[in-house]
Coordinates of C-alpha atoms and ligand atoms in Angstrom, one line a residue:
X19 CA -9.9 20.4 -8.5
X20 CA -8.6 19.6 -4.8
X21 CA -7.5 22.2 -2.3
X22 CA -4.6 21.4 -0.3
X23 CA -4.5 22.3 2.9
X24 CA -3.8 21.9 6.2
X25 CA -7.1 22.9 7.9
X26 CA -8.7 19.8 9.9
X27 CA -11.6 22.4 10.3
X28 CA -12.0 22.7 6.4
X29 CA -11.4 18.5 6.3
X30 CA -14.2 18.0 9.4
X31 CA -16.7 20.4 7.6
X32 CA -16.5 18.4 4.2
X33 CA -16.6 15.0 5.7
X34 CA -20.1 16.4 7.9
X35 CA -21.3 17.4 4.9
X36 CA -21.0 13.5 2.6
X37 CA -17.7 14.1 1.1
X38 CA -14.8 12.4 1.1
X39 CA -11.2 14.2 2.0
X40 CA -7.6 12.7 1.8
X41 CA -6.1 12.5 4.7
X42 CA -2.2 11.9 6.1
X43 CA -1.6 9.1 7.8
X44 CA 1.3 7.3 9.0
X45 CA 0.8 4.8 6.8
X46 CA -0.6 6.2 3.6
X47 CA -3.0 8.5 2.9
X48 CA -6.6 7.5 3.5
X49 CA -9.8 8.5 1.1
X50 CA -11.7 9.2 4.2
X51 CA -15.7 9.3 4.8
X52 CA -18.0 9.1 7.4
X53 CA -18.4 5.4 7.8
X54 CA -22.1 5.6 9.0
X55 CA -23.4 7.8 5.8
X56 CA -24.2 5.4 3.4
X57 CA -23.6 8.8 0.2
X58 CA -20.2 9.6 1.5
X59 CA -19.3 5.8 1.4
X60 CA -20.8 5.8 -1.9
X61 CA -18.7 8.6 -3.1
X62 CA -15.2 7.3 -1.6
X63 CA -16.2 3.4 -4.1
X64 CA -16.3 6.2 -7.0
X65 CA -13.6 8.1 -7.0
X66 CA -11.4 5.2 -6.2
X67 CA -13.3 3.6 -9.2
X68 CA -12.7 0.5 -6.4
X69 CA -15.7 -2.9 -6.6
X70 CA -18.2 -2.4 -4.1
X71 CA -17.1 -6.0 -3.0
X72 CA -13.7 -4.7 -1.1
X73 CA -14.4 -3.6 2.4
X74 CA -12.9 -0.6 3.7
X75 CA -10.9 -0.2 7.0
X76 CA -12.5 2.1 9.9
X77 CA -10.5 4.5 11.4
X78 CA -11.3 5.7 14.9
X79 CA -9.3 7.6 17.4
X80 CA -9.2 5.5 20.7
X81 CA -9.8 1.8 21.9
X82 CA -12.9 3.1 23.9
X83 CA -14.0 4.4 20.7
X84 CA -13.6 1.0 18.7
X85 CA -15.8 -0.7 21.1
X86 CA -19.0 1.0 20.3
X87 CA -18.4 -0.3 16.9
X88 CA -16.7 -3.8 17.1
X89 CA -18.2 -6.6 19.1
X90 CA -17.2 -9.9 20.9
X91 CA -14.0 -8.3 21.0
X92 CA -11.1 -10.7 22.3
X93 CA -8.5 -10.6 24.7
X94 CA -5.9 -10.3 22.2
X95 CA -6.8 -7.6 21.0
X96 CA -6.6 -5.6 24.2
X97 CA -3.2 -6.7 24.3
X98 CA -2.1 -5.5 20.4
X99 CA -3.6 -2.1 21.1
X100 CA -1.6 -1.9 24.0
X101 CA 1.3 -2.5 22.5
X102 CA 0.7 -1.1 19.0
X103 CA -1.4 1.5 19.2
X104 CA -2.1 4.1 17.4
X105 CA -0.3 2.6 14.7
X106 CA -0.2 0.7 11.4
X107 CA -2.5 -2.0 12.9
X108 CA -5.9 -3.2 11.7
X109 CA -7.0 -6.0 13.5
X110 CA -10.6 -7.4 11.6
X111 CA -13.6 -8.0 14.3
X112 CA -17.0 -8.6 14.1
X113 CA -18.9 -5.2 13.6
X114 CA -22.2 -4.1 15.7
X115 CA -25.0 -3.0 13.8
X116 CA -24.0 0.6 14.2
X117 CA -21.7 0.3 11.2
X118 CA -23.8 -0.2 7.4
X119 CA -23.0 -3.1 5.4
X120 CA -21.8 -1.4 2.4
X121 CA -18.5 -0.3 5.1
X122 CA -17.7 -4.2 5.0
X123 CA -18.9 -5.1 1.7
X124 CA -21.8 -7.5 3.5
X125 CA -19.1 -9.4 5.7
X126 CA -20.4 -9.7 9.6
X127 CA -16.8 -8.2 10.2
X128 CA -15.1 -4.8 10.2
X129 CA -11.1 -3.7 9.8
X130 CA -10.3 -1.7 12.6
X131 CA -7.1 0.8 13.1
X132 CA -6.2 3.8 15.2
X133 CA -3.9 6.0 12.8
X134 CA -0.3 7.6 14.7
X135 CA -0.2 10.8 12.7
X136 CA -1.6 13.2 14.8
X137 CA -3.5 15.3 12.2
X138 CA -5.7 12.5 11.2
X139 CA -6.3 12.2 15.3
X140 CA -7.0 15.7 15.6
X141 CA -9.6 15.0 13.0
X142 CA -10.9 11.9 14.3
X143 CA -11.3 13.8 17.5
X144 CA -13.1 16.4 16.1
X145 CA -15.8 14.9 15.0
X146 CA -18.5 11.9 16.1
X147 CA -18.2 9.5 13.8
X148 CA -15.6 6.9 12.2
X149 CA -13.6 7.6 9.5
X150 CA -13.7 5.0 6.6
X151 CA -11.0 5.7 4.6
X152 CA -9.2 2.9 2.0
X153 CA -5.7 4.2 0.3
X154 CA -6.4 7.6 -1.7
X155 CA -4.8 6.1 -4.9
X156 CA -7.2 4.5 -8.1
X157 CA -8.4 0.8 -7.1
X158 CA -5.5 -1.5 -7.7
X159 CA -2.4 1.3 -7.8
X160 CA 0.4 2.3 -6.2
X161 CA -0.7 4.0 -2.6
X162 CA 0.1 7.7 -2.2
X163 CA 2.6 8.9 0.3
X164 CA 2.1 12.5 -0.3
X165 CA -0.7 14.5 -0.9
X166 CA 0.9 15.1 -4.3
X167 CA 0.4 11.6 -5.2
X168 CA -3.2 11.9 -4.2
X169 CA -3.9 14.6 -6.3
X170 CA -1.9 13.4 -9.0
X171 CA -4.8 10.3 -9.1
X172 CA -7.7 11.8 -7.5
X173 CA -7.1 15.6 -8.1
X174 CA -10.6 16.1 -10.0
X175 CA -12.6 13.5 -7.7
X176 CA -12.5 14.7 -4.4
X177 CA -12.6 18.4 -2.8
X178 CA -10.0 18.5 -0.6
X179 CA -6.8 16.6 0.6
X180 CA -5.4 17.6 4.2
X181 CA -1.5 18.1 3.7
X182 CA 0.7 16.0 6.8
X183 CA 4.0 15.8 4.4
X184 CA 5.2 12.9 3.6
X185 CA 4.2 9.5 5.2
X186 CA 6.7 8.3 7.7
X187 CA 6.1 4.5 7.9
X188 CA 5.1 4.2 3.4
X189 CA 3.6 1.1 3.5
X190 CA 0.0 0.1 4.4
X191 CA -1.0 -1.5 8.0
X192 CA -0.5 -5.1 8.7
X193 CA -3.6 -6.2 9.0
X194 CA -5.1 -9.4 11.9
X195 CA -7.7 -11.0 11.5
X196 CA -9.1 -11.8 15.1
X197 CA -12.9 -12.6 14.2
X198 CA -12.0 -16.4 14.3
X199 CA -10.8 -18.7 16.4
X200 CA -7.1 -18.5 15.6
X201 CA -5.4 -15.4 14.5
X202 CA -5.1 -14.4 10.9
X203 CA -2.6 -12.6 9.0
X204 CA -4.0 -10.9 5.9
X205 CA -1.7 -8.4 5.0
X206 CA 2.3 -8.1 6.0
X207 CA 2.4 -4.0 6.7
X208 CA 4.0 -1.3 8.3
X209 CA 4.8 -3.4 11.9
X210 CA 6.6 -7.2 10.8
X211 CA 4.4 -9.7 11.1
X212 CA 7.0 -11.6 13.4
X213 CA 7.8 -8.9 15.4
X214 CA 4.0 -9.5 16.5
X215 CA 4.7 -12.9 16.9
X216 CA 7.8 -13.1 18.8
X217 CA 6.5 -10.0 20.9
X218 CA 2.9 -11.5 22.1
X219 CA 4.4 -15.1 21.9
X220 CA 1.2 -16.0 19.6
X221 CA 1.7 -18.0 16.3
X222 CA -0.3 -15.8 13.3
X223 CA -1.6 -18.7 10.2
X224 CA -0.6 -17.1 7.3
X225 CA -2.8 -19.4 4.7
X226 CA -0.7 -18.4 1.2
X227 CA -4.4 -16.7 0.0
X228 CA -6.0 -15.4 3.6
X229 CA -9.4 -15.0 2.7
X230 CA -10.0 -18.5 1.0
X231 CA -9.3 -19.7 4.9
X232 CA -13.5 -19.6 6.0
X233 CA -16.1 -18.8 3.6
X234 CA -16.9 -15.6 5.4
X235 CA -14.3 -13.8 5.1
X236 CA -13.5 -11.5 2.6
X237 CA -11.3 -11.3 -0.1
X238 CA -8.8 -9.1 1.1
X239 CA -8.0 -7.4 -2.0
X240 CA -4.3 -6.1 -1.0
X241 CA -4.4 -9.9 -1.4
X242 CA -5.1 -10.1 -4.4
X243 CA -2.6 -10.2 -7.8
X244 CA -1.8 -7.6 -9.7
X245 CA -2.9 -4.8 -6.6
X246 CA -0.3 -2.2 -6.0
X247 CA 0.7 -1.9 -9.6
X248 CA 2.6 0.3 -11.2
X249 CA 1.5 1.8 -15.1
X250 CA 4.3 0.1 -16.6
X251 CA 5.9 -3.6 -16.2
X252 CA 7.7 -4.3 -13.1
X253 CA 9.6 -7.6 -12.9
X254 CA 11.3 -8.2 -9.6
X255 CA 14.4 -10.3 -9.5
X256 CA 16.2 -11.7 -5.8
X257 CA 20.0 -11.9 -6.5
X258 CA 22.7 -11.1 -9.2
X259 CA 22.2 -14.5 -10.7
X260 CA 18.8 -13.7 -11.2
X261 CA 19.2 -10.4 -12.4
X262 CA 22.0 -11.2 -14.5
X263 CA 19.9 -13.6 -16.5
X264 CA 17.6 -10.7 -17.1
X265 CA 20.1 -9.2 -18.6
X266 CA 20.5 -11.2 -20.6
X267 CA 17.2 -11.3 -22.3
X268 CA 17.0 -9.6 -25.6
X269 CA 13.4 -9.0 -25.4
X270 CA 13.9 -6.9 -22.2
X271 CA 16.6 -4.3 -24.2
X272 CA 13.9 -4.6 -26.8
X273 CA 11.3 -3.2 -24.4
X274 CA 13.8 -1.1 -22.9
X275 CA 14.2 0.3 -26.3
X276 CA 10.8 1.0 -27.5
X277 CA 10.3 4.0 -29.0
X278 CA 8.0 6.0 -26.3
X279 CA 5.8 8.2 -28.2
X280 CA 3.5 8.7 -25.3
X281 CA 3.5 11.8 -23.7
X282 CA 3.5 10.3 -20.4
X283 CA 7.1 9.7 -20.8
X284 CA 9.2 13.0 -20.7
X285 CA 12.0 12.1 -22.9
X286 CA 12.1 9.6 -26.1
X287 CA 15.2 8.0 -25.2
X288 CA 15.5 4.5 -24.7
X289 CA 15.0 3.8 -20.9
X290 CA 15.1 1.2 -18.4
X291 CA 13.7 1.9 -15.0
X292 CA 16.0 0.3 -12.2
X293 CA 14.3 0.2 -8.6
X294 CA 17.6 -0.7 -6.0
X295 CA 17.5 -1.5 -2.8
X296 CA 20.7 -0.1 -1.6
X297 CA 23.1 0.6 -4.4
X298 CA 23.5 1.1 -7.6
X299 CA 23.6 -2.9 -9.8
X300 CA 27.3 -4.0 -9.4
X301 CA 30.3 -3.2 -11.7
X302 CA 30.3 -6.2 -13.6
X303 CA 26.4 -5.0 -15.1
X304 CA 27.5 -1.6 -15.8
X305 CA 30.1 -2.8 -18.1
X306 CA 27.6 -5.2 -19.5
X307 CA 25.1 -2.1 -19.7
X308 CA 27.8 0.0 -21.0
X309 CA 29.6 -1.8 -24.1
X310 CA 27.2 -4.2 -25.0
X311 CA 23.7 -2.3 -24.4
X312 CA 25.0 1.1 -25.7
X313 CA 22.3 3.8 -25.9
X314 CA 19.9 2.4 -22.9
X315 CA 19.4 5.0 -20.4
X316 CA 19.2 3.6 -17.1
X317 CA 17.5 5.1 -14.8
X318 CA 18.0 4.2 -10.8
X319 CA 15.6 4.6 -7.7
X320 CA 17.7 3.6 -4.4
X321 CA 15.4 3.3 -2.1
X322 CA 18.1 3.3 1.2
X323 CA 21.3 4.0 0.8
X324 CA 22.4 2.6 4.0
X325 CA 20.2 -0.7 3.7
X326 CA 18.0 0.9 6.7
X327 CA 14.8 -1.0 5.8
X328 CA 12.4 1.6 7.7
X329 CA 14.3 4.3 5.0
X330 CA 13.5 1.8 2.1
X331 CA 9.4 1.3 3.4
X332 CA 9.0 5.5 3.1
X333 CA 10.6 5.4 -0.4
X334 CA 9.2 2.7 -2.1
X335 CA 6.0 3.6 -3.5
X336 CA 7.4 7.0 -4.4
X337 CA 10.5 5.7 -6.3
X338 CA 7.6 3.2 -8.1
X339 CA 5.8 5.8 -9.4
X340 CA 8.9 7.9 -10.4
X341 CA 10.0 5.4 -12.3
X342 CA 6.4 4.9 -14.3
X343 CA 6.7 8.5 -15.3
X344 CA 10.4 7.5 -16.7
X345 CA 10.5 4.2 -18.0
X346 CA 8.4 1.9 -19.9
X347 CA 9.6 -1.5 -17.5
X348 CA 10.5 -1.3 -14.3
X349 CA 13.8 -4.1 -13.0
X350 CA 13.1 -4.2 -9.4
X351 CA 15.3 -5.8 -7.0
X352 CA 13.5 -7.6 -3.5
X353 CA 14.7 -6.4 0.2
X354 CA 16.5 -8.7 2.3
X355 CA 13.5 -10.9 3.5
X356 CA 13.0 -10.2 7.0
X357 CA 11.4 -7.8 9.2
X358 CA 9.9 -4.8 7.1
X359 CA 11.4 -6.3 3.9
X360 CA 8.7 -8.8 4.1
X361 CA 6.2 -6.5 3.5
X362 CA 8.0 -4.3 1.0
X363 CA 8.9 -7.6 -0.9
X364 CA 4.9 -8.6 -0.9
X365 CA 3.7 -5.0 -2.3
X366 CA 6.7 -5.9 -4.9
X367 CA 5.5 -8.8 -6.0
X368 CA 1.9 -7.6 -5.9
X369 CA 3.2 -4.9 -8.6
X370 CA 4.7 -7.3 -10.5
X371 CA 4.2 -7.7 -13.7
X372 CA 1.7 -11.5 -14.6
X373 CA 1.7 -11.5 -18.2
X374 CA 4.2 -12.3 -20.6
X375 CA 7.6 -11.4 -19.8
X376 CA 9.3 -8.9 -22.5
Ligands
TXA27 O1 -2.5 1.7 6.3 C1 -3.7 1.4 5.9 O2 -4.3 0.4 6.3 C2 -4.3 2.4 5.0 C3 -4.5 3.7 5.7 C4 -5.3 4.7 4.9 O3 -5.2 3.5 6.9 N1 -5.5 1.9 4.4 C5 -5.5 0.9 3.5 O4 -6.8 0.6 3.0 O5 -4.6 0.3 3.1 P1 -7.1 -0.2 1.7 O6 -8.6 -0.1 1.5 O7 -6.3 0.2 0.6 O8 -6.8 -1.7 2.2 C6 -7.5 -2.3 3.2 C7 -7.5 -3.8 3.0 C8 -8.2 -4.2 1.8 O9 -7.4 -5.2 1.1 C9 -9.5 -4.9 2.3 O10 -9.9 -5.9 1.5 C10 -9.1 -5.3 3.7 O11 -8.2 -4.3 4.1 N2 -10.2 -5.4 4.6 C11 -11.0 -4.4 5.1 N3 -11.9 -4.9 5.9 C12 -11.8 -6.3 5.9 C13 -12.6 -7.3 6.5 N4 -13.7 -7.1 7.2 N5 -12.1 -8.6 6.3 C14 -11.0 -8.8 5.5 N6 -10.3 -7.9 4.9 C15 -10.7 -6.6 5.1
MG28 MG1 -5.1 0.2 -1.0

């Protein structure tokens, strides 16, 4: 089982000896390994049970740093590490030959990203190499904003997880794909893809799936469907009108009411999982919920209370997996689409559920 800690001696001396440690970051926290041992790398693919074919983000401490391992590196991104950095920006460049393939799954390029919380610096800084580290969560879940979290999924893999409380940004980088000639968003993330825009006065192509743009590139899998997902259903819904007609579904009370005889669910009553963005549903649905729907427990994660969307990034991938525990489907209702609530609305959506709808 894990220690928890908050030694970055005891972190430094596992990673030096091929084992990977989670670590805080602004962000998320990271499964981190030395990105030059080809073992550690090894070890991080297992206990993430993640494909060999999804490359993993290098973390180093410094822009001097970065440039012993990333080459042809352009102008712009100079200027986004200026202005960004350290922060939840990875910008994709080609790699030099001191990084092994197996970091990039094969590709000629390399995400790069200088973390903000300043224990996974102090780590970086302490010792000499880069720190590969994808989200410490099981390939395709929910990303852990707490070293709870982590060892709540990777508890028995891994022999240590460096405590830095909870995450203060909660969602993943944005990640840039510079290796080409125009600039490519891959992932909306922790700094709004427009903010970028409007602040460098560039114009990022944002193909609807990035990586079928050139042949090259990867498939960037917090592209790809059904990533970030929760145990149980999630089905997101914009507005009242849309959530009123979900209310309206019998097969949704049905799945609400489903007898839960698995122990992952504390209690056997009949329970719907409500994920809020900034209040409880309105008056009209309670009554709805009350008189008609009799005997549903509803269960409600708000994830800001005063619609501040940087209070709603930290909570969301907490209130998702308290409501898995809780609920066998999840109602989740999207951000306002702009600024963070772009991203927050992607890792929604990513969540949701593809298959038949109860
Ligand atoms: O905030 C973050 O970025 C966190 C913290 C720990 O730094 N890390 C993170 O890593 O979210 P991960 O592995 O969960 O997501 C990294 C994404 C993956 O979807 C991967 O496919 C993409 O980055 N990626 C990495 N290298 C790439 C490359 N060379 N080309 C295209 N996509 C790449
Ligand atoms: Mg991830």
């Amino acid at each position: 089982m894990a220690s928890v800690g908050n030694s970055i001696g005891q972190a430094a001396i596992w990673l030096q000896k091929g084992y990977p440690v989670a670590i805080p970051t602004e962000t998320v926290y990271g499964l981190a390994a030395n990105a030059c041992d080809l073992d550690a790398l090894i070890r991080v693919f297992e206990a993430k049970k993640r494909p060999l074919f999804d490359p993993l983000i290098v973390h180093l401490p410094s822009v001097t740093t970065i440039a012993r391992y990333a080459k042809d590196i352009p102008p712009l991104a100079f200027a986004l590490w200026e202005r960004y950095s350290p922060g939840p920006l990875t910008l994709v460049l080609r790699k030099s030959t001191l990084l092994p393939d197996l970091v990039s799954s094969g590709l000629p390029t390399a995400g790069f990203r200088i973390p903000a919380h300043p224990m996974a610096l102090d780590l970086l800084n302490s010792v000499d190499f880069p720190l590969a580290a994808p989200s410490a969560n099981l390939f395709g879940r929910v990303s852990p904003t707490t070293a709870t979290h982590v060892v709540d999924q990777l508890g028995d893999a891994i022999p240590y997880v460096l405590d830095g409380g909870p995450c203060i940004v909660g969602l993943e980088s944005t990640i840039l794909d510079l290796s080409g000639p125009e600039p490519i968003l891959l992932r909306e993330g922790g700094i709004p893809s427009q903010h970028i825009e409007d602040d460098l006065k560039i114009t990022l192509q944002r193909p609807h799936h990035a990586y079928r743009v050139h042949e090259e590139t990867a498939p960037s899998a917090g592209t790809l469907d059904n990533h970030y997902a929760t145990t149980v259903p999630l089905i997101c819904y914009r507005n009242n009108e849309e959530l009123e007609l979900l209310l309206r579904k019998e097969s949704l009370w049905e799945a609400g009411q489903r007898t839960l005889p698995n122990a992952r669910f504390p209690s056997n009553e009949p329970t719907l999982g409500m994920l809020r963005f900034q209040s409880d549903i309105p008056n009209k649905f309670l009554e709805v919920w009350d008189e008609t729907k009799f005997g549903i427990r509803r269960i409600v994660e708000i994830l800001s209370p005063t619609g501040d969307m940087k209070e709603a990034a930290r909570n969301l991938f907490a209130a998702m997996r308290a409501l898995e525990r809780v609920s066998p489907l999840i109602l989740a209702e999207m951000a306002p689409d702009h600024g963070l609530g772009t991203a927050i609305n992607d890792r929604l959506q990513r969540a949701s559920f593809k298959g038949d709808q109860p």
